[in-house]
Coordinates of C-alpha atoms and ligand atoms in Angstrom, one line a residue:
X1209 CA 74.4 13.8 29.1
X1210 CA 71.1 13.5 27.4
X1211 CA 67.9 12.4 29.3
X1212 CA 64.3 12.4 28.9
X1213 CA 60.9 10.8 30.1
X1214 CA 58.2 9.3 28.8
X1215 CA 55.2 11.4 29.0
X1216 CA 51.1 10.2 28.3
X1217 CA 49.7 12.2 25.1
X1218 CA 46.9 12.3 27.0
X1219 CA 46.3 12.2 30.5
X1220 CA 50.4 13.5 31.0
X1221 CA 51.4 10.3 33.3
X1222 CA 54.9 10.7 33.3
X1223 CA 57.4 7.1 33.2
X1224 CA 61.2 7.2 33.5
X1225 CA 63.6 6.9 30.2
X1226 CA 63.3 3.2 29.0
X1227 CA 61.1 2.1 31.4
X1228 CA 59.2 -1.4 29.9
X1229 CA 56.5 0.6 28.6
X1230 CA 53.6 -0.2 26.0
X1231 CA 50.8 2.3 26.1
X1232 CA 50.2 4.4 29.2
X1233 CA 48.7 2.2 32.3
X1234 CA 46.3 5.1 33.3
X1235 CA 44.6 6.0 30.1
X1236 CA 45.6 3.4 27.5
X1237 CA 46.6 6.3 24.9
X1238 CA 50.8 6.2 23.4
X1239 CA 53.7 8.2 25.3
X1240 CA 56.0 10.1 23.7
X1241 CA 59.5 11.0 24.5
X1242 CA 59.9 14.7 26.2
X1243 CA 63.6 15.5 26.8
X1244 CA 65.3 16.8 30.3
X1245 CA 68.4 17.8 28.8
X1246 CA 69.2 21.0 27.6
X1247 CA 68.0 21.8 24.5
X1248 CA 70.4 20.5 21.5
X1249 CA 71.8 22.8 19.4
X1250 CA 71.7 22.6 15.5
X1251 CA 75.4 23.0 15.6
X1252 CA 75.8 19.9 16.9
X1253 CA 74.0 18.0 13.8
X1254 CA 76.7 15.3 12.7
X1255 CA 78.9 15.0 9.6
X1256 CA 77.3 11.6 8.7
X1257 CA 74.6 11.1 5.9
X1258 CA 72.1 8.7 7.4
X1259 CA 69.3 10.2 10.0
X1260 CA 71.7 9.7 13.1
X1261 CA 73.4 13.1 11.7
X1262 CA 70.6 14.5 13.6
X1263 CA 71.4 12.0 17.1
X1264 CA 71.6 15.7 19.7
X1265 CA 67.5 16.0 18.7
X1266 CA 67.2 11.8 19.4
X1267 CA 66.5 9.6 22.1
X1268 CA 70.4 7.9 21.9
X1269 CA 72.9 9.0 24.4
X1270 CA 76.5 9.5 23.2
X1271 CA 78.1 6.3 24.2
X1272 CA 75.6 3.8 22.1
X1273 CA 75.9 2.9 18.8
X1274 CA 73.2 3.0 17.2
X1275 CA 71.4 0.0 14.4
X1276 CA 71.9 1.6 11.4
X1277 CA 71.5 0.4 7.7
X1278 CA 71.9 4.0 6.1
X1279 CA 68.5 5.2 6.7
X1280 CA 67.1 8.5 5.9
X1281 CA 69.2 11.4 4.0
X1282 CA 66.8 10.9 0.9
X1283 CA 66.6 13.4 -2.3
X1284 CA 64.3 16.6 -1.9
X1285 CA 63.4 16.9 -5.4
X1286 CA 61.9 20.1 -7.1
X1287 CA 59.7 19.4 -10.0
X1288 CA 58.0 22.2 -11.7
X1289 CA 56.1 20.3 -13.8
X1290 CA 54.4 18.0 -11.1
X1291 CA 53.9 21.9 -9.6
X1292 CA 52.0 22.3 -12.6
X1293 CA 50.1 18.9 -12.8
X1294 CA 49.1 19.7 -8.8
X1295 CA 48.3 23.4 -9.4
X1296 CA 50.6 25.4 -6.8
X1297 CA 53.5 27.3 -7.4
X1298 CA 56.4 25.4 -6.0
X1299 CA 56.6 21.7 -5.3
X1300 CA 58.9 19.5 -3.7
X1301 CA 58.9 15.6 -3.7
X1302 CA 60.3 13.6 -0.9
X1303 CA 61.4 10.2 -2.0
X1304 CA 61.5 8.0 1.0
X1305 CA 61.3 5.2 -2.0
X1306 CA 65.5 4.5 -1.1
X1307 CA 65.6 4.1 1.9
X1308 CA 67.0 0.5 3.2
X1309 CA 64.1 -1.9 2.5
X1310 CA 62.2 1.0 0.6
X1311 CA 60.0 2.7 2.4
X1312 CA 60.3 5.4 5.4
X1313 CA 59.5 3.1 8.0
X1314 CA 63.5 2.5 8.1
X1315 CA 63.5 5.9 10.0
X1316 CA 60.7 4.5 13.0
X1317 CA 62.2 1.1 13.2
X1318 CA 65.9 2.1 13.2
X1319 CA 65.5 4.4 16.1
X1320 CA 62.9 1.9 17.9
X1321 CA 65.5 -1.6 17.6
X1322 CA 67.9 1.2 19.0
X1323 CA 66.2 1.9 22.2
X1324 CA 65.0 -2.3 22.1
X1325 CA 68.3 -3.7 22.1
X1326 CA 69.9 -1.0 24.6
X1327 CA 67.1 -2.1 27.2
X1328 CA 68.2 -5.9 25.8
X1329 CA 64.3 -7.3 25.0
X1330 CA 64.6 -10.9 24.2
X1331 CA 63.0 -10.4 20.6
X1332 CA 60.9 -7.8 18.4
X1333 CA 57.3 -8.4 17.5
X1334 CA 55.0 -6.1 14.9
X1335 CA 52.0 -5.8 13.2
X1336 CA 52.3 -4.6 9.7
X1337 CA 50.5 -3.5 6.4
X1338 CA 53.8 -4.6 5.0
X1339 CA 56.3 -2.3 5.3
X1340 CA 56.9 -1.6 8.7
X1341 CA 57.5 -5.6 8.9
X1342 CA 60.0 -5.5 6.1
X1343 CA 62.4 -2.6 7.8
X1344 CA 62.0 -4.5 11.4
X1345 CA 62.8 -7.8 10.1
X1346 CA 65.8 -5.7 7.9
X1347 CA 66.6 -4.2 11.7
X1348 CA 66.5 -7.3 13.7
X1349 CA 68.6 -9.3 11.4
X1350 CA 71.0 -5.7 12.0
X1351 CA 70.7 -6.2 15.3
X1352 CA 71.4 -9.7 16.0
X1353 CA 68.0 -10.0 17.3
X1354 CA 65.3 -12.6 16.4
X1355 CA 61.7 -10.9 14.8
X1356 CA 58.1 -12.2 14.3
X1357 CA 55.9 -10.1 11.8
X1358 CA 52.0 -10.8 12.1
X1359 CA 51.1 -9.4 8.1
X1360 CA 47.6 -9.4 6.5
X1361 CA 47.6 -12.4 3.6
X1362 CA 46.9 -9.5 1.0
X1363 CA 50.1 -7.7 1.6
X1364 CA 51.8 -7.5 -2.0
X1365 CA 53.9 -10.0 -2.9
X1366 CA 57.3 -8.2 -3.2
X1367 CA 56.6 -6.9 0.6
X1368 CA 56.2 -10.2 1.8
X1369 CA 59.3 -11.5 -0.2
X1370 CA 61.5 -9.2 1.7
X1371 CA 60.4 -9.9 5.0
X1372 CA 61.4 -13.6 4.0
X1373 CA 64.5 -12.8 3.4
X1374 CA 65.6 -11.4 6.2
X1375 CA 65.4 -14.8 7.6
X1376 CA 62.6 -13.8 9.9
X1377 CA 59.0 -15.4 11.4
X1378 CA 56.4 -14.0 9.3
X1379 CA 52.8 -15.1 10.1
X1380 CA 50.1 -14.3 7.5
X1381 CA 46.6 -13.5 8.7
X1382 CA 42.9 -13.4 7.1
X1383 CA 41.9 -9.9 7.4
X1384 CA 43.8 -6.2 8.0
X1385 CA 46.6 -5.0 10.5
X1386 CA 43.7 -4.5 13.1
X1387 CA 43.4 -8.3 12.8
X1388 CA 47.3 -8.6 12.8
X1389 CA 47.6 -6.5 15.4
X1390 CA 45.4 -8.4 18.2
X1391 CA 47.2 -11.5 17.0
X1392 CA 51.2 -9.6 18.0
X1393 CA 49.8 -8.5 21.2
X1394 CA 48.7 -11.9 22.2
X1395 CA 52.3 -12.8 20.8
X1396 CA 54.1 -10.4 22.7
X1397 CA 52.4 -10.9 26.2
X1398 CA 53.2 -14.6 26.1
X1399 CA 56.4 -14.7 24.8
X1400 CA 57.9 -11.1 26.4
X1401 CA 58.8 -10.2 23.3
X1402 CA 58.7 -6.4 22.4
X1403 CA 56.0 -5.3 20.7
X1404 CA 57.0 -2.3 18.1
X1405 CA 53.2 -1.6 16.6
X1406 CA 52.7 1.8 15.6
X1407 CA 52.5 4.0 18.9
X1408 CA 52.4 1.3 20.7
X1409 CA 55.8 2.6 21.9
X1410 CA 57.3 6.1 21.4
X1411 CA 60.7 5.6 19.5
X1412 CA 59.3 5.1 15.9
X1413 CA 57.4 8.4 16.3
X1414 CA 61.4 9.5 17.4
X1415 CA 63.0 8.0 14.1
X1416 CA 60.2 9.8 12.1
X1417 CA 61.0 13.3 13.1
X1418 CA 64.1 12.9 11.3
X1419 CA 61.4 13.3 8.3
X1420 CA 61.2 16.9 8.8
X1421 CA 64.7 17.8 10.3
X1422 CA 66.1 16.7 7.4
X1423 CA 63.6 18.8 5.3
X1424 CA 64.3 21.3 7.2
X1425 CA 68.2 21.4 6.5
X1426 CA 67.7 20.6 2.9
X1427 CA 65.4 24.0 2.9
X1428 CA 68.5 25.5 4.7
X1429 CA 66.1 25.7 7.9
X1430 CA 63.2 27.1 5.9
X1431 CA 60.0 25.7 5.5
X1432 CA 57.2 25.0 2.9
X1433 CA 53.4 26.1 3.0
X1434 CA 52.2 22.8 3.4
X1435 CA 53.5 19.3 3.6
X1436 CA 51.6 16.2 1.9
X1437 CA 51.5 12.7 3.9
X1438 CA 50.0 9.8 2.7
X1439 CA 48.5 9.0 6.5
X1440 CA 47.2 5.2 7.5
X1441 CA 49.0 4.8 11.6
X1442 CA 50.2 8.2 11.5
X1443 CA 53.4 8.2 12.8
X1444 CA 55.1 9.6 10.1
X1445 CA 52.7 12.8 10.6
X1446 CA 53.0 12.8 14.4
X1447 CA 56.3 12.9 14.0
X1448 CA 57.1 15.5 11.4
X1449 CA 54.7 17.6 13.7
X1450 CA 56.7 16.8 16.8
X1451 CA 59.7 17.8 15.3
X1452 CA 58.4 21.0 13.6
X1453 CA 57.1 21.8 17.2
X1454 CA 60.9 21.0 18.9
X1455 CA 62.7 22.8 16.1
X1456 CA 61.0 26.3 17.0
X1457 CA 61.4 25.5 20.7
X1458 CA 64.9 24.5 20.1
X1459 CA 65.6 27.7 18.1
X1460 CA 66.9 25.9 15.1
X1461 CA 63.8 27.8 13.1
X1462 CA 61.6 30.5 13.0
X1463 CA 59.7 29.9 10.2
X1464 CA 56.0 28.9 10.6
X1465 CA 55.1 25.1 11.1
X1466 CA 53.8 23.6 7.6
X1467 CA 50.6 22.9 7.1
X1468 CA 50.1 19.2 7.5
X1469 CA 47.7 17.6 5.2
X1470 CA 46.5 14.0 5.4
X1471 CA 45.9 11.6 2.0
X1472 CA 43.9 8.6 2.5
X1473 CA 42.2 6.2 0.6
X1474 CA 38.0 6.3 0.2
X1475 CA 38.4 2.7 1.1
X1476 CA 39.9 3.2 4.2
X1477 CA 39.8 7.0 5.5
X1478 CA 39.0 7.3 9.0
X1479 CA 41.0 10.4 9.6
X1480 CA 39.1 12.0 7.1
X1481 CA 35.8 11.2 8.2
X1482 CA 37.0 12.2 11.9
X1483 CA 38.1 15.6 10.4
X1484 CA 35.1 16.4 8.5
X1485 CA 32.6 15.6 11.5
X1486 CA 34.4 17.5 14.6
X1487 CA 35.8 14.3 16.4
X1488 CA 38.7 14.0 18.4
X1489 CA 38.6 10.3 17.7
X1490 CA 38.1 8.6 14.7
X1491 CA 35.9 5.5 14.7
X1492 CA 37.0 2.5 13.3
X1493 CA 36.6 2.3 9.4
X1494 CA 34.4 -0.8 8.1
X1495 CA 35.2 -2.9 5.5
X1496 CA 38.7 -1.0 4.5
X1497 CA 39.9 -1.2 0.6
X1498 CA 42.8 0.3 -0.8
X1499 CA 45.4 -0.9 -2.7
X1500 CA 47.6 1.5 -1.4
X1501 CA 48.7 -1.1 1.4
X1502 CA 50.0 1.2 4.0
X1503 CA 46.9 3.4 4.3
X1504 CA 44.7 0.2 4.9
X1505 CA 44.5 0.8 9.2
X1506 CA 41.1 1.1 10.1
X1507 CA 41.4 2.4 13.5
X1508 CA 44.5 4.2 14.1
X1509 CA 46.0 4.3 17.6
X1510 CA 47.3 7.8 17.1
X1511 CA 43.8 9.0 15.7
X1512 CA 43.5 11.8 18.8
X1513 CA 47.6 13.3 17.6
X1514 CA 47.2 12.8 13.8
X1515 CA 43.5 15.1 14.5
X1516 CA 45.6 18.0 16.6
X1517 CA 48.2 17.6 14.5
X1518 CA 45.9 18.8 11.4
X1519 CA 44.1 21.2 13.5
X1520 CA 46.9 23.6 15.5
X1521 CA 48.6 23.1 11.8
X1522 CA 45.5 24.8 10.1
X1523 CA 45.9 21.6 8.3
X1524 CA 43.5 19.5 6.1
X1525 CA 42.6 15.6 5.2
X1526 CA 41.2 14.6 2.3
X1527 CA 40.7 11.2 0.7
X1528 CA 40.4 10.3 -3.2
X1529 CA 39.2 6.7 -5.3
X1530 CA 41.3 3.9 -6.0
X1531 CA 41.6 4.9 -9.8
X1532 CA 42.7 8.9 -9.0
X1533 CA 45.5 7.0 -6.8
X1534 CA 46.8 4.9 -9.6
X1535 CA 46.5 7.9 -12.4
X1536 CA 48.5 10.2 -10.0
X1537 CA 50.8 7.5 -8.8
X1538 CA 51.7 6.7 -12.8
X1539 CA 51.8 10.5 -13.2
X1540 CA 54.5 11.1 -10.5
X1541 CA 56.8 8.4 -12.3
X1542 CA 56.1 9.5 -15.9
X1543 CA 56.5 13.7 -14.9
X1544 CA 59.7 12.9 -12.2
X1545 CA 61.3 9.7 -13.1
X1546 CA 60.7 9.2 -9.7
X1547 CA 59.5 4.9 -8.8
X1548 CA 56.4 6.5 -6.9
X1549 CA 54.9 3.9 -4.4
X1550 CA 50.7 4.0 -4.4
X1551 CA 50.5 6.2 -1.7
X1552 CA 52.4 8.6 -2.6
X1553 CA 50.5 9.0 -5.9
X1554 CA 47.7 9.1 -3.0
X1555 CA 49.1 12.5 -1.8
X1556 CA 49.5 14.1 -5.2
X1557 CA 45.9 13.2 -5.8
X1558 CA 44.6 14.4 -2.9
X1559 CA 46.5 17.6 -3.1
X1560 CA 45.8 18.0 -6.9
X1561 CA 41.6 18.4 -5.6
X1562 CA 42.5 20.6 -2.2
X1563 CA 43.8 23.3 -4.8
X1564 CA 41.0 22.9 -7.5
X1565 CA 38.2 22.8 -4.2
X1566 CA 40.1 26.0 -3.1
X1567 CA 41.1 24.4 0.3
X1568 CA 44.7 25.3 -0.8
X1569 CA 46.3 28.4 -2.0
X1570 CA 47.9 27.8 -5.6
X1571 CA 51.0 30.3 -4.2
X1572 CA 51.6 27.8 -2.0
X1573 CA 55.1 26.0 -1.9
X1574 CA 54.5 22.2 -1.1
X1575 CA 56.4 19.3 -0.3
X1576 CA 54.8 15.9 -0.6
X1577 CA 56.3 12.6 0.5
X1578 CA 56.6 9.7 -1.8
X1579 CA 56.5 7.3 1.4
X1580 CA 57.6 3.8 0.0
X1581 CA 58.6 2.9 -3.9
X1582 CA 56.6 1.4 -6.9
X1583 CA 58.9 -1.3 -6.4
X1584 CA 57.3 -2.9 -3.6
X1585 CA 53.8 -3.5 -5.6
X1586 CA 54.7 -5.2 -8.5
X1587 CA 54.6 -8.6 -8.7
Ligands
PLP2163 C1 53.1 2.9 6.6 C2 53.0 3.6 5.3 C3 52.3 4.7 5.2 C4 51.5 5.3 6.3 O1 52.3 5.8 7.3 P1 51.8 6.0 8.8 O2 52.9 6.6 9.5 O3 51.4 4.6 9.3 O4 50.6 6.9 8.7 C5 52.3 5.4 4.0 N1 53.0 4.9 2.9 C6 53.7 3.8 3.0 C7 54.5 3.3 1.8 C8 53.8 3.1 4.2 O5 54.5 2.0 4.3

């Protein structure tokens, strides 16, 4: 039987497996799941092609069923000419573009409306730069289960079209997801409602790690130099580096951890600025601009894990102008074929000046995610 705790990121307050919890009552900082059980063995991987083939590494025990739209199991795509438009010697694109609504929030919100509708919450509430409302309202509507989404008025149009229809509440606000996220909170303590914002509980984070087990397998259990995340919340790098860190403690790998580097936008790059000044926390970025939507989060509620996870990574952050974004983001589509979303043009920009500033090795084998698709910006 598979168990596990909750466990402080912080301070190390430990709760019990699905106990009601937000953020940790001591400290304030997220939780994250630590399993009890034995460790699972890569054996035990799943003949099914969605990211519940990897359920023994996931918080779901054997007798639930999990809410599943097909998520995850997305191409790993070698392209040696994008190698040579970035500089380095091998390199790999990730398109998290299919996935059900289109982006790789599928993979945090599948796992999370899991865990919410085992613990049976009455309804699901986020705060969203877009596309974390679309896959919740896509995962509610899966579920049976009734959603709110609290999105910023500028979210693009096609976004905002799918989260209609789903059929769900969506509530546009003046401002950014800080703004929509005080607005869900207020929401969620009135109404009891679950609140599924971005570390605000520790089961997206869980979906997320299926990002690098599945990289993992598709590398047949080898891994890159250095991976490429377009970063705004960070959970998709907190949990590709949780799941590097439980692979090797698992035993399904031996190969060295990835470097994990960061892209943001220079209108909104508060990791970056963190990185570059010594901080453990980030402070909250003024003013952000980008119209790479998902990297528009000022202040980040995983700053403190997306900083470690760069640093015990030898990783890097870098952050590059709204014009390099949409002449790499054309340049992925025109080189690959590939229906790049913003941000991951982001990442091929922002890796594209690590190698020619030297802060990465041209023999380096790379792997950048393509996080969402063009799709979902054109209106
Ligand atoms: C949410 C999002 C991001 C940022 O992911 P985080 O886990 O919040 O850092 C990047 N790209 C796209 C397309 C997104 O929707």
């Amino acid at each position: 039987m598979k168990t596990w705790t909750l466990n402080c990121s912080s301070c190390g307050h430990q709760e019990p497996q699905d106990a009601g919890v937000g953020l940790c009552p001591q400290c304030g900082q997220p939780f994250l799941v630590r399993f009890t059980s034995p460790a699972p063995n890569k054996a035990h991987i799943l003949a099914r092609w969605d990211l519940w083939r990897y359920a023994p590494a996931l918080p779901i025990r054997d007798d639930e069923t999990p809410v599943c739209l097909g998520e995850g199991a997305t191409p790993l795509l070698e392209s040696p000419e994008l190698a040579r438009v970035a500089g380095v010697r091998r390199l790999w694109v990730k398109d998290e573009g299919v996935n059900p609504t289109a982006s790789f929030k599928a993979r945090g919100l599948s796992a999370a409306v899991t865990r919410a509708k085992a613990r049976g919450v009455p309804g699901l509430v986020v705060p969203t730069a877009g596309n974390a409302g679309a896959a919740l309202a896509a995962y509610g509507a899966a579920a049976g289960m009734p959603v709110r989404v609290y999105a910023p008025a500028t979210t693009p149009r096609p976004i905002l079209d799918t989260i209609r229809a789903m059929g769900v509440e969506l509530v546009t606000v003046d401002g950014h997801i800080g703004d929509a996220g005080k607005r869900s909170a207020e929401f969620a303590k009135e109404s009891g409602w679950f609140n599924v914002a971005t570390l605000r509980e520790p089961y997206r984070v869980e979906g997320n790690k299926t990002l690098a087990l599945e990289l993992a397998e598709q590398l047949d259990w080898k891994l890159p130099d250095a991976v490429v995340y377009p970063t705004g919340g960070g959970e998709g790098v907190i949990g590709m580096w949780k799941a590097f860190d439980e692979m090797r403690q698992w035993g399904w790998t031996d190969a060295a951890t990835p470097r994990i580097v960061v892209a943001q936008a220079e209108g909104c790059a508060p990791i970056v600025r963190a990185l570059r000044e010594g901080a453990d926390r980030a402070t909250p970025w003024e003013n952000p601009v980008t119209h790479a939507a998902g990297l528009r989060v000022p202040g980040p509620l995983g700053d403190r894990l997306v900083l470690r996870a760069i640093r015990e990574t030898r990783g890097d952050a870098a952050a590059v102008s709204e014009e390099s974004i949409r002449e790499a983001t054309l340049r992925i589509a025109s080189v690959t074929g590939i229906d790049a979303a913003p941000e991951g043009g982001c990442g091929l920009a922002v890796l594209t000046d690590l190698v020619r500033q030297g802060r990465l090795d041209p023999d380096s084998q790379v792997v950048l995610y393509n996080t969402g698709s063009g799709a979902s910006y054109r209106s």
